[in-house]
mmCIF file of C-alpha atoms and ligand atoms in Angstrom:
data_model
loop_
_atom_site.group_PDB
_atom_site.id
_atom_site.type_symbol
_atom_site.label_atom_id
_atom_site.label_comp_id
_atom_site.label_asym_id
_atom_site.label_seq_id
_atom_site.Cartn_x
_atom_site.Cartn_y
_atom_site.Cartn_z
ATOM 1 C CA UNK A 1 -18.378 -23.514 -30.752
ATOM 2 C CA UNK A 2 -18.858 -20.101 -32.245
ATOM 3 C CA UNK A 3 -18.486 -18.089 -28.547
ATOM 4 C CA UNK A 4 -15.163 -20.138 -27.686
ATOM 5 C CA UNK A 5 -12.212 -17.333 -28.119
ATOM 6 C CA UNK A 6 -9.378 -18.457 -30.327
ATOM 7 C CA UNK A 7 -6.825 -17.985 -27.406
ATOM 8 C CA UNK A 8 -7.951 -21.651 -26.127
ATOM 9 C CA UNK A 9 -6.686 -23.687 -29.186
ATOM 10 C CA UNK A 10 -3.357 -25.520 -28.647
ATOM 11 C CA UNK A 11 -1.075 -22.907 -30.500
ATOM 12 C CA UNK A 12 -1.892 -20.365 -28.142
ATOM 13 C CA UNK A 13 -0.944 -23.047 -25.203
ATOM 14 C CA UNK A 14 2.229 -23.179 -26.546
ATOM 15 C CA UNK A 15 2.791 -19.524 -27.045
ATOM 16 C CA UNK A 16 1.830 -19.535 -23.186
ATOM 17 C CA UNK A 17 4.246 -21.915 -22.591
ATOM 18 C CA UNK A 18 7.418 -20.143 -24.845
ATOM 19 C CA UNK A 19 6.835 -17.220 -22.837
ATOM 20 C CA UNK A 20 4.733 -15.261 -25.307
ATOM 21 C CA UNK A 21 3.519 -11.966 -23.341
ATOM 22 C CA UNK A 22 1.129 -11.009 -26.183
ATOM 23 C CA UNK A 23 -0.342 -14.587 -25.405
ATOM 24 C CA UNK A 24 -0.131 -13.896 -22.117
ATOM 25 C CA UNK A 25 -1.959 -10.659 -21.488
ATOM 26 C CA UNK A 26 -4.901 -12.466 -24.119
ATOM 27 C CA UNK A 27 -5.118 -15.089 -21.540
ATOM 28 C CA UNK A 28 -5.462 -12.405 -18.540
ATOM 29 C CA UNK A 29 -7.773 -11.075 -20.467
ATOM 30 C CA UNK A 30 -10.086 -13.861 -20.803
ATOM 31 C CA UNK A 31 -9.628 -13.959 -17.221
ATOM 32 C CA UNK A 32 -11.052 -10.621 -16.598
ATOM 33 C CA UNK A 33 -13.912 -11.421 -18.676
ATOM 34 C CA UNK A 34 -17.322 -11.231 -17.540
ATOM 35 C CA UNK A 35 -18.076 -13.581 -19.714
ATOM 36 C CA UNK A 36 -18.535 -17.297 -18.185
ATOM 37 C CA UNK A 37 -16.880 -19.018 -21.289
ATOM 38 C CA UNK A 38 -14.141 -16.976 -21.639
ATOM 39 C CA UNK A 39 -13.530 -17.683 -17.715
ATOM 40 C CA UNK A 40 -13.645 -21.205 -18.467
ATOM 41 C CA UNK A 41 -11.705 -21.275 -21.031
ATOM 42 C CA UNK A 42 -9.079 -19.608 -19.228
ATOM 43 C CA UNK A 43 -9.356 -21.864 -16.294
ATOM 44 C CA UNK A 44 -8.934 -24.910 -18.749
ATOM 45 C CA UNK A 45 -5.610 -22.735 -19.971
ATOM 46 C CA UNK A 46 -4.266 -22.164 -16.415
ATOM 47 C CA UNK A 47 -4.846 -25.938 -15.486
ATOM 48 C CA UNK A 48 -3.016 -27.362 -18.404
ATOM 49 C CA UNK A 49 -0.296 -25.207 -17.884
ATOM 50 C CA UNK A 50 2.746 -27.022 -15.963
ATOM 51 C CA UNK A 51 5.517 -25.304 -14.170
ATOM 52 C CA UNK A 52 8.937 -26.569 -14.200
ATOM 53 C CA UNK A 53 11.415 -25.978 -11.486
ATOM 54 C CA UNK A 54 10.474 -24.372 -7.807
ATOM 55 C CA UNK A 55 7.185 -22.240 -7.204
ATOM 56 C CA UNK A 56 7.287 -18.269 -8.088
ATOM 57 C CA UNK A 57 8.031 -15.959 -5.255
ATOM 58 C CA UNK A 58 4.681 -14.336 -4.920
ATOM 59 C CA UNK A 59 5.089 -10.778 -3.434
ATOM 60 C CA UNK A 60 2.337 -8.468 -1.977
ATOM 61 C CA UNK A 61 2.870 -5.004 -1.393
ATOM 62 C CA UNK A 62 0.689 -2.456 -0.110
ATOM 63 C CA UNK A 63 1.488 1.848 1.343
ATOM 64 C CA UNK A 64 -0.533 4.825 0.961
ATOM 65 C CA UNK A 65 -0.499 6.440 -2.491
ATOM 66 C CA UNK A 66 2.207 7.834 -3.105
ATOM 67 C CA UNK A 67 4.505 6.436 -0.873
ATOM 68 C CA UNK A 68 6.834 4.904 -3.460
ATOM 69 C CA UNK A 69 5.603 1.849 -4.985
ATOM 70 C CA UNK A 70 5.689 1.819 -8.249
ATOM 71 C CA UNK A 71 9.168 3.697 -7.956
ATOM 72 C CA UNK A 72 10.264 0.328 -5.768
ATOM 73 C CA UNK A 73 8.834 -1.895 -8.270
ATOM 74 C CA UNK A 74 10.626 -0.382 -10.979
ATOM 75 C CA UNK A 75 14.125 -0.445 -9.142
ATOM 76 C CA UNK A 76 13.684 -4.384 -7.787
ATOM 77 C CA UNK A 77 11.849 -5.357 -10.882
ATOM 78 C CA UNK A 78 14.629 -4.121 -13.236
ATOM 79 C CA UNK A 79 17.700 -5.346 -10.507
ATOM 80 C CA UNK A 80 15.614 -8.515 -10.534
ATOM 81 C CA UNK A 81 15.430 -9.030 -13.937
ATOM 82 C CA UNK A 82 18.440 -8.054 -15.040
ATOM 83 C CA UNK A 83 19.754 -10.769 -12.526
ATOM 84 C CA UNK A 84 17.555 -12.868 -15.338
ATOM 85 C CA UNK A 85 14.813 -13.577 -12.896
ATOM 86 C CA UNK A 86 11.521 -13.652 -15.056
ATOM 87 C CA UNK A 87 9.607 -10.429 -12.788
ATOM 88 C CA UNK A 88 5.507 -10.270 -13.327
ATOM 89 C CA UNK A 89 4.110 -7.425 -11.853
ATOM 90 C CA UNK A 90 0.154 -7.115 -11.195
ATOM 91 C CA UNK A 91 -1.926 -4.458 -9.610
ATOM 92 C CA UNK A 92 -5.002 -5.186 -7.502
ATOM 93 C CA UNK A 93 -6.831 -1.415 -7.062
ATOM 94 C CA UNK A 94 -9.905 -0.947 -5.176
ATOM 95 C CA UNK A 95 -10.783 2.343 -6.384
ATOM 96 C CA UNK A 96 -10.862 0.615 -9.931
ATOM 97 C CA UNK A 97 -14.711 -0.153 -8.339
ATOM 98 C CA UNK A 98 -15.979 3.844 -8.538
ATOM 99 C CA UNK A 99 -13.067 6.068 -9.930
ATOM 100 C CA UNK A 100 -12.353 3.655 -12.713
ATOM 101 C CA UNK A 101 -8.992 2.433 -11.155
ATOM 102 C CA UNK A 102 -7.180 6.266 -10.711
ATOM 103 C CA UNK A 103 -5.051 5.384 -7.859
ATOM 104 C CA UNK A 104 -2.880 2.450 -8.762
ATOM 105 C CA UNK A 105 -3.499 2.393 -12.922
ATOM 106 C CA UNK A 106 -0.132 3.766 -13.556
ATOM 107 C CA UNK A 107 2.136 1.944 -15.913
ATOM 108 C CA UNK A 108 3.525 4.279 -17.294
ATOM 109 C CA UNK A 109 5.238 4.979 -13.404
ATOM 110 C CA UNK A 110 7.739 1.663 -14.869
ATOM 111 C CA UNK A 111 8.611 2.750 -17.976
ATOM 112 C CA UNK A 112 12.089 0.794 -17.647
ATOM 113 C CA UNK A 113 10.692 -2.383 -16.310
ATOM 114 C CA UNK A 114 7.766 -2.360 -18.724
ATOM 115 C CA UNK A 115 10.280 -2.541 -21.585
ATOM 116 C CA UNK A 116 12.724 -5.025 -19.894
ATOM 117 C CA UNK A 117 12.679 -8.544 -21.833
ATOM 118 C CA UNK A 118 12.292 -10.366 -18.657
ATOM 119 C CA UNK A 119 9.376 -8.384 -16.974
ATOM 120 C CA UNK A 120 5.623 -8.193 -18.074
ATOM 121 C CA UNK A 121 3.580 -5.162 -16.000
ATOM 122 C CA UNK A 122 -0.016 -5.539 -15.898
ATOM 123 C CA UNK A 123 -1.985 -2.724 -14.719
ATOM 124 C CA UNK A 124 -4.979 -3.453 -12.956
ATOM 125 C CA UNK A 125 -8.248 -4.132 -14.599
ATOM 126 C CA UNK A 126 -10.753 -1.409 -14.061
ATOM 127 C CA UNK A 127 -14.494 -1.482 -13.390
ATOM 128 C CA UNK A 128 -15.089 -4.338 -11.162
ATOM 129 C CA UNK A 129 -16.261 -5.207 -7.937
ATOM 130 C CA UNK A 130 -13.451 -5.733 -5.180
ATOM 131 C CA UNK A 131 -14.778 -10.069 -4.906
ATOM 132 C CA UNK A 132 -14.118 -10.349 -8.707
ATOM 133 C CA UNK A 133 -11.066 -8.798 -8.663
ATOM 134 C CA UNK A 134 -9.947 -11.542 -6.206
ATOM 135 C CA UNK A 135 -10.693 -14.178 -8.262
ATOM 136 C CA UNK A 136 -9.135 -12.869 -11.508
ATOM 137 C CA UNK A 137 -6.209 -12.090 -9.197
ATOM 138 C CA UNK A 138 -5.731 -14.895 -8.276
ATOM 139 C CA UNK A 139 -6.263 -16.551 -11.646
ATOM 140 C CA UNK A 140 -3.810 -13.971 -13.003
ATOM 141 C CA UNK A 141 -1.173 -15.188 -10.422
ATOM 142 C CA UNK A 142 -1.691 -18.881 -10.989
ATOM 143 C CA UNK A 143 -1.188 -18.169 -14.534
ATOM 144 C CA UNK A 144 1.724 -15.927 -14.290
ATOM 145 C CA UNK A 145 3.499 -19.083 -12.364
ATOM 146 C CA UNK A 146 2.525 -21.143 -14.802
ATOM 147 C CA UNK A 147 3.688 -19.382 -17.945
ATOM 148 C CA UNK A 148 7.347 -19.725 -15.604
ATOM 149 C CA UNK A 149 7.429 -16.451 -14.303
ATOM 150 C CA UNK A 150 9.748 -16.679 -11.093
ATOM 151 C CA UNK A 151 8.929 -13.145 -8.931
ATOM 152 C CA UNK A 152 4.838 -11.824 -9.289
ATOM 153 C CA UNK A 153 4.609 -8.909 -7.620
ATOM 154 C CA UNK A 154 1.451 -7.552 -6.703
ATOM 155 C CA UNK A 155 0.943 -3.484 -5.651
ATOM 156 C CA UNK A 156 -2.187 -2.855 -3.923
ATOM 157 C CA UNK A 157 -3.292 0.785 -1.564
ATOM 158 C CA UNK A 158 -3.826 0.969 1.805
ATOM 159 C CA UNK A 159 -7.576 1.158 1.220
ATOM 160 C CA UNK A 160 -10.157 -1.091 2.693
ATOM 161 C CA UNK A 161 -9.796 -4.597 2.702
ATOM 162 C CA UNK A 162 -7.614 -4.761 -0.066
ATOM 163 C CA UNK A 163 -4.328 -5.741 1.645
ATOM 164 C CA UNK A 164 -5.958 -8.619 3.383
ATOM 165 C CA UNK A 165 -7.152 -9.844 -0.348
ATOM 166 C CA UNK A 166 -3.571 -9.618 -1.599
ATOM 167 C CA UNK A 167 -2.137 -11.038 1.972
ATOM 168 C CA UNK A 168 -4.379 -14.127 1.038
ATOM 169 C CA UNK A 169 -3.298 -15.016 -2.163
ATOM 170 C CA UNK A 170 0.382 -13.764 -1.881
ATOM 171 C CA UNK A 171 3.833 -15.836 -0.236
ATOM 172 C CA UNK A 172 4.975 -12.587 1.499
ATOM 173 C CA UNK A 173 3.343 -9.591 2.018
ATOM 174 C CA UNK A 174 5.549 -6.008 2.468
ATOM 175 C CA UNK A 175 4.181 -2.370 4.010
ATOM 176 C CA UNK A 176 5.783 0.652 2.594
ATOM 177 C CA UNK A 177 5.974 3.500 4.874
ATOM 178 C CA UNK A 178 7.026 7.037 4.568
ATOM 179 C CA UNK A 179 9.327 8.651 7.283
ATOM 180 C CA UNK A 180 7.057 9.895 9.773
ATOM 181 C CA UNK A 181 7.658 13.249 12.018
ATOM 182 C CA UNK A 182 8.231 13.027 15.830
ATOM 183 C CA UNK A 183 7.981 9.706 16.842
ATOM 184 C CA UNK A 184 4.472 8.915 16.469
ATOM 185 C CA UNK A 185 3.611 6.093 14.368
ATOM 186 C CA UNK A 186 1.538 6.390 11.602
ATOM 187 C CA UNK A 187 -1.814 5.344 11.833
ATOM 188 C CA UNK A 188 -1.503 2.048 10.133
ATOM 189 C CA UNK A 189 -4.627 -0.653 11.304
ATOM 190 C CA UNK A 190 -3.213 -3.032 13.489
ATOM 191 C CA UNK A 191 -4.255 -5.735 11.318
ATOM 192 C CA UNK A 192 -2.159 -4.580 8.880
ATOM 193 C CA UNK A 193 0.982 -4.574 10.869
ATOM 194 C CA UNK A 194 0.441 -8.338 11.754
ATOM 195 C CA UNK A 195 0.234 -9.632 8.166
ATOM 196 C CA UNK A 196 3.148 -7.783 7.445
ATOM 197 C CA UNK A 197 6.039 -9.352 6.757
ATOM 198 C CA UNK A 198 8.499 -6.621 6.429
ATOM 199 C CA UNK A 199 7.551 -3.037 6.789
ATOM 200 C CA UNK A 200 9.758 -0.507 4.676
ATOM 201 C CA UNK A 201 10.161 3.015 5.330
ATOM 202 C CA UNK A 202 11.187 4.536 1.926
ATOM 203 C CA UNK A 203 12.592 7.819 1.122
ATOM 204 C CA UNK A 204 15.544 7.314 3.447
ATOM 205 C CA UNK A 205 17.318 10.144 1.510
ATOM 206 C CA UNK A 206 18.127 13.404 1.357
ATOM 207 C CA UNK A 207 16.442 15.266 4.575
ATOM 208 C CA UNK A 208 14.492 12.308 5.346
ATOM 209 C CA UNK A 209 16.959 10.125 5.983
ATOM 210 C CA UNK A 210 17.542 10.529 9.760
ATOM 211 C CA UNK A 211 13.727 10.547 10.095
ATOM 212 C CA UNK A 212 12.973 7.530 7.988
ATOM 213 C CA UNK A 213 16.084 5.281 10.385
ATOM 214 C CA UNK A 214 13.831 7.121 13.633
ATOM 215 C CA UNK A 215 10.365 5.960 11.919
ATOM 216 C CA UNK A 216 11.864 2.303 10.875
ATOM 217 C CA UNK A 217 13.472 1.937 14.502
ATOM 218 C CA UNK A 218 9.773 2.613 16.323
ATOM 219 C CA UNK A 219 8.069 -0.014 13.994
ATOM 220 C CA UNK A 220 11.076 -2.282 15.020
ATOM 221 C CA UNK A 221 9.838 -1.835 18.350
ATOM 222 C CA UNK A 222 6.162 -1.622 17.743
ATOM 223 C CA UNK A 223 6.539 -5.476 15.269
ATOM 224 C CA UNK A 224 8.439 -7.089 18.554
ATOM 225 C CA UNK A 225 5.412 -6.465 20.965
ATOM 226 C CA UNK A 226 3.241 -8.607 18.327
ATOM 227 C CA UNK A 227 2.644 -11.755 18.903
ATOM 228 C CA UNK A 228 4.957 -14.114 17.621
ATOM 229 C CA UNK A 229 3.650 -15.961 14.834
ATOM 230 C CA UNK A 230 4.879 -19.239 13.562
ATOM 231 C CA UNK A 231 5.018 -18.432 9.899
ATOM 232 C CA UNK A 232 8.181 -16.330 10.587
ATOM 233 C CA UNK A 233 11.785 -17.236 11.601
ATOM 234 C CA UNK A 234 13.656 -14.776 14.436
ATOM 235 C CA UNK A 235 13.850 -11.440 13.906
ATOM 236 C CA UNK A 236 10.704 -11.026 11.429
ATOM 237 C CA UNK A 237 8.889 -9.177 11.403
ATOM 238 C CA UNK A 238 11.165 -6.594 10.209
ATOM 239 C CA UNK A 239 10.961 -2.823 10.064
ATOM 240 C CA UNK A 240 13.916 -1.344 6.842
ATOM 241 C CA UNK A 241 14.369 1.778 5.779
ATOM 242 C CA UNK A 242 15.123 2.186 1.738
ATOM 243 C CA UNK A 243 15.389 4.768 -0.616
ATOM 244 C CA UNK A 244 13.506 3.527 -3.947
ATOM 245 C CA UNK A 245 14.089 6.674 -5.837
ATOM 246 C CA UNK A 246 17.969 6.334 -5.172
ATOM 247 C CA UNK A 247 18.029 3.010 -5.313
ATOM 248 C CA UNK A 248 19.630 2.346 -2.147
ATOM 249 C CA UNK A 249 18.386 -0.319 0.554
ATOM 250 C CA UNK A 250 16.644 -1.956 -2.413
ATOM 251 C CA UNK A 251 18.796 -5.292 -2.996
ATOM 252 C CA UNK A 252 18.787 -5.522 1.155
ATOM 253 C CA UNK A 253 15.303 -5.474 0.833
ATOM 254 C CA UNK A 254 15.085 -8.355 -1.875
ATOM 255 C CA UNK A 255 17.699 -10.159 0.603
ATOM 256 C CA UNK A 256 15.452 -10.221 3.160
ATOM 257 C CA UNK A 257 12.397 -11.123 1.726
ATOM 258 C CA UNK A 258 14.416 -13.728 -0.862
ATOM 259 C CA UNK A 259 15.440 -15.298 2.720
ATOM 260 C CA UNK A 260 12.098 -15.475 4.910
ATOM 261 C CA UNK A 261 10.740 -16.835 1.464
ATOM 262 C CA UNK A 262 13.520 -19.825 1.538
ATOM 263 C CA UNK A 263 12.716 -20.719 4.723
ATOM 264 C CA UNK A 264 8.910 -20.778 3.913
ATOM 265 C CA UNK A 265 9.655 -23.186 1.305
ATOM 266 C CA UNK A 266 12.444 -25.202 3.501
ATOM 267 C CA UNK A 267 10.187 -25.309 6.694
ATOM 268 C CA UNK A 268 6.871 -26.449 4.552
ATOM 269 C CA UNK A 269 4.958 -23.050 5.813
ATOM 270 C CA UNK A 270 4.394 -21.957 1.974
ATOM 271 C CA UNK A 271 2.900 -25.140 1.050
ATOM 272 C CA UNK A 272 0.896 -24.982 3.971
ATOM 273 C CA UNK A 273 0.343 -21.552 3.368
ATOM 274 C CA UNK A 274 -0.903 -22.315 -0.358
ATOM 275 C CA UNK A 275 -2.822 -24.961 0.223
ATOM 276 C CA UNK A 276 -5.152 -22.702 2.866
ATOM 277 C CA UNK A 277 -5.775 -19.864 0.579
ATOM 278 C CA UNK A 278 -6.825 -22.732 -2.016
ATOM 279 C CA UNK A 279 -8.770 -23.606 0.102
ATOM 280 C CA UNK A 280 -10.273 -20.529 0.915
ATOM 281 C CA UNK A 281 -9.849 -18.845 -2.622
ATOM 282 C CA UNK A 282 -12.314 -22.406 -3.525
ATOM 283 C CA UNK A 283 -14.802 -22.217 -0.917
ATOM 284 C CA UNK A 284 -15.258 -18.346 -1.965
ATOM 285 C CA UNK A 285 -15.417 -19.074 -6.155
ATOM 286 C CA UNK A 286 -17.958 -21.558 -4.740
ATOM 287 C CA UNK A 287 -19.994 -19.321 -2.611
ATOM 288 C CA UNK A 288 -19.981 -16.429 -5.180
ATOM 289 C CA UNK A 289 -21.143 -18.896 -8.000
ATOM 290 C CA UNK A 290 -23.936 -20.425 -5.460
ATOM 291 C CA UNK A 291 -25.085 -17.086 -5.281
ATOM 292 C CA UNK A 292 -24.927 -16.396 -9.230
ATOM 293 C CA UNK A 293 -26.564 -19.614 -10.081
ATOM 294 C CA UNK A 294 -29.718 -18.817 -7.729
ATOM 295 C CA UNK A 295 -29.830 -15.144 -8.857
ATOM 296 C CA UNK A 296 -29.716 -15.674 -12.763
ATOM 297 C CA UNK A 297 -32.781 -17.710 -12.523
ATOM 298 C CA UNK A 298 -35.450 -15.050 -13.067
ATOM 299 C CA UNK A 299 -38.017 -16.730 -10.627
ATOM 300 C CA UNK A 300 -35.248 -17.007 -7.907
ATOM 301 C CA UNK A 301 -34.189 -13.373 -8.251
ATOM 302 C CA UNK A 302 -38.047 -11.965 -7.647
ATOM 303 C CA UNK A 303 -38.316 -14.095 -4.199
ATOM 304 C CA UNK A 304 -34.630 -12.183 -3.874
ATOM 305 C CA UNK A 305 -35.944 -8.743 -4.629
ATOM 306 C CA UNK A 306 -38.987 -9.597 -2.344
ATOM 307 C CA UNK A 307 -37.145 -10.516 0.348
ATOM 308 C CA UNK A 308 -35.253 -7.503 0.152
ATOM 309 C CA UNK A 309 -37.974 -5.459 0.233
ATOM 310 C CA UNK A 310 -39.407 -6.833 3.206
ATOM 311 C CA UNK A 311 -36.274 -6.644 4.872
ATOM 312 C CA UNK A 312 -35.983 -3.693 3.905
ATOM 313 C CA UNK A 313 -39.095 -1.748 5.105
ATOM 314 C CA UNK A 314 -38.910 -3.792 8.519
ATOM 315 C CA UNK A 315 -41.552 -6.289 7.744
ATOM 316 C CA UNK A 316 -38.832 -9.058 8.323
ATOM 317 C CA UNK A 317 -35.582 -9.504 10.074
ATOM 318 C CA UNK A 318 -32.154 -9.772 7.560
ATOM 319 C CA UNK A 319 -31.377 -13.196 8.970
ATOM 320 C CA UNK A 320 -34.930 -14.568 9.523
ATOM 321 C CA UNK A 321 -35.469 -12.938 5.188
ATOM 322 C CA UNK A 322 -31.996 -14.626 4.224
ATOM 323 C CA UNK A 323 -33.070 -18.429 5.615
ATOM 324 C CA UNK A 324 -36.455 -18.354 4.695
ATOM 325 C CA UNK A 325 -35.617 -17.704 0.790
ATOM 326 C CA UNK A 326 -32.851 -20.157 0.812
ATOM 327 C CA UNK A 327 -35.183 -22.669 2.067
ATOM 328 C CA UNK A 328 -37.532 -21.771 -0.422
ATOM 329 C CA UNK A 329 -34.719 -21.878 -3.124
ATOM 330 C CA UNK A 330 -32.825 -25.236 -1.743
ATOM 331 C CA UNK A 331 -36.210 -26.751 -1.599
ATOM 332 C CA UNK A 332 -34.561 -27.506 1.842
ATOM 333 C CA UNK A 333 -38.057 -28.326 5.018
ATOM 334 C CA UNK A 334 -40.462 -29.131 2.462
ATOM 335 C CA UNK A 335 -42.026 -32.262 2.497
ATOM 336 C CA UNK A 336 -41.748 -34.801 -0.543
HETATM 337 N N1 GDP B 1 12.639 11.284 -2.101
HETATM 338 C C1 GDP B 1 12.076 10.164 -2.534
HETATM 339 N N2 GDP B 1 10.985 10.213 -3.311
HETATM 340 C C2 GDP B 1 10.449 9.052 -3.739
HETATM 341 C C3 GDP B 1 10.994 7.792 -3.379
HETATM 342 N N3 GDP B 1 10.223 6.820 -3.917
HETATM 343 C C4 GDP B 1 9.251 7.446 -4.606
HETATM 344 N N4 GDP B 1 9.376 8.782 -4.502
HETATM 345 C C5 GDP B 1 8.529 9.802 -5.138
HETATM 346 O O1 GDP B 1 7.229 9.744 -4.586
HETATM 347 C C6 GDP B 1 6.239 9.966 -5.577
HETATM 348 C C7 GDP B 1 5.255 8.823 -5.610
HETATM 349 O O2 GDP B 1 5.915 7.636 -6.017
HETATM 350 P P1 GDP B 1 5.121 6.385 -6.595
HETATM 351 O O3 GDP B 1 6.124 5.304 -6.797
HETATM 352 O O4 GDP B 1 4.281 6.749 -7.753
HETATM 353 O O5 GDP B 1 4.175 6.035 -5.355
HETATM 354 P P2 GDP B 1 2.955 4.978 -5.267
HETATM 355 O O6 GDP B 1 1.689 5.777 -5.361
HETATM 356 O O7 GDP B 1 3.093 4.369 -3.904
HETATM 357 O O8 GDP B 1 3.108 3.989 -6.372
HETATM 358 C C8 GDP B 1 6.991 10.155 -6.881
HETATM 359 O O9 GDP B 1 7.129 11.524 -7.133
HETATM 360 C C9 GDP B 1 8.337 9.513 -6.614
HETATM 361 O O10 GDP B 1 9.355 10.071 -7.383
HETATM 362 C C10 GDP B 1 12.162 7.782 -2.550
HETATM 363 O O11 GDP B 1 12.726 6.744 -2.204
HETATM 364 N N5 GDP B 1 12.661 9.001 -2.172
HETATM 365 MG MG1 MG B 2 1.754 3.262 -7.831
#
């Protein structure tokens, strides 16, 4: 067929499979495609692709810009991979959906670990709406693991519901914090502090050190009045303090999350864990291409537009609007 890419053919499966990046980031960027048969094709890729050995730690990490993320990516991706781990790092950036991705599109913050044999860095596809970038994510991940890489870590902000999107398609998911004055805690969403695994206060150097072990000791104390939550051994979750910039805290940091992660996989919580946000990642592709199939049809999208309207100016409810065009759409109360 003259639209299907050349990345699909059986060479470029293998380069996948021998750890080709350049074949690699071609795939991802099928993935990214708005085009359906490029998507498709990279689907067909990612499920023909077969992992040997254990699943790939999949990290998620979230903090206010400029709290030190890329600079802890850098340090644990390069200790990481110079351990000969195989380190993929992805960015998931909600701005990317008006600004053009200016927050988080920052490669060039890794400049060691972007040249490091073992590590590929992504940055973060630009221009999309925050639902697509949760599918490519997650197709990005999926093919990461599959092309053998054994730690994917994925940097989102602290902006809307962009940590819950990573959370949901991530093993562990880690809060960076920067050493806050007094002892107030920061105004982190509540939510937030119960899908966090570990929360890291960073810049524990210099002046800040004493004020970062204060800051890390009152989310100690603010994680133990959570509820407990049976995804978790004793004693997560757990408030650190590290200093990314200095390095120092870092490998503790990797210990801790390389041991909650271990007992996931001993205890049967990630399975578990993976096979509900399959489950959820599916029933979402599914809704989102219900809703792309009805729209594309030019007759559908009129009624849509309509409907809209009507809703719109107050002649009809949202709800009542919403049910009466999918009847009309589904067919569904009409008599044969
Ligand atoms: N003092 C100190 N500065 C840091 C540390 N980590 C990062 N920074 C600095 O904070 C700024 C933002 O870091 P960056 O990693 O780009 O933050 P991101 O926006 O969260 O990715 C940079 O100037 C870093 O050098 C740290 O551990 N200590
Ligand atoms: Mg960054």
């Amino acid at each position: 067929m003259a639209t299907e890419p050349p990345e699909t053919d059986e060479k470029s499966l293998e380069k996948l499979a021998n750890g080709d990046r350049r074949a690699l980031a071609r795939a991802i960027t099928m993935v990214e495609s708005t085009r359906k048969e490029h998507r498709a094709a990279a689907n067909a890729l990612i499920s023909r692709l077969h992992r040997t050995g254990p699943p790939a730690m999949r990290i998620g990490l979230s903090g206010t810009p400029g709290v030190g993320k890329s600079t802890f990516i850098e340090a644990l991706g390069c200790l990481l991979a110079d351990r000969g781990l195989k380190v993929a790092v992805l960015a998931v950036d909600p701005s990317s959906e008006r600004s053009g991705g200016a927050i988080l599109g920052d490669k060039t913050r890794m400049p060691r670990l972007a040249r490091h044999p073992n590590a590929f860095v992504r940055p973060s596809p630009s221009q999309t709406a925050l639902g697509g970038v949760a599918r490519r994510t997650r197709a990005v991940i999926e093919l990461c693991e599959g092309v053998g890489y054994d730690v994917i870590l994925v940097e989102t902000v602290g902006v809307g519901q962009s940590e819950t999107m990573v959370a949901d398609m991530t093993d562990i998911f880690m809060l960076l914090l920067a050493p806050a004055g007094g002892d107030e805690l920061q105004g982190i969403k509540r939510g937030i502090m119960e899908i966090a695994d570990l929360v890291v206060v960073n810049k524990a150097d210099g002046d800040l050190a004493q004020q970062a072990m204060r800051t890390a000791a009152d989310y100690a104390g603010a994680l133990r009045l959570l509820r407990r939550s049976a995804h978790v051994p004793e004693g997560f979750p757990k408030a650190l303090t590290m200093s990314a910039l200095e390095e120092t805290g870092v490998a503790d940091v990797w210990d801790e999350v390389a041991a909650l992660w271990t007992w996931r996989q001993e205890t049967g919580v990630l399975a578990t864990t993976r096979q509900n946000q399959a489950r959820l990642a599916f029933r979402k592709a599914f809704e989102a291409g219900l809703a792309e199939a009805i729209l594309s049809d030019p007759a559908h999208a009129d009624a849509a537009a309509r409907s809209e309207a009507e809703v719109v100016s107050g002649q009809a409810s949202p709800d009542g609007a919403a049910l009466a065009l999918l009847a009309e759409v589904l067919g569904v109360g009409k008599s044969r």
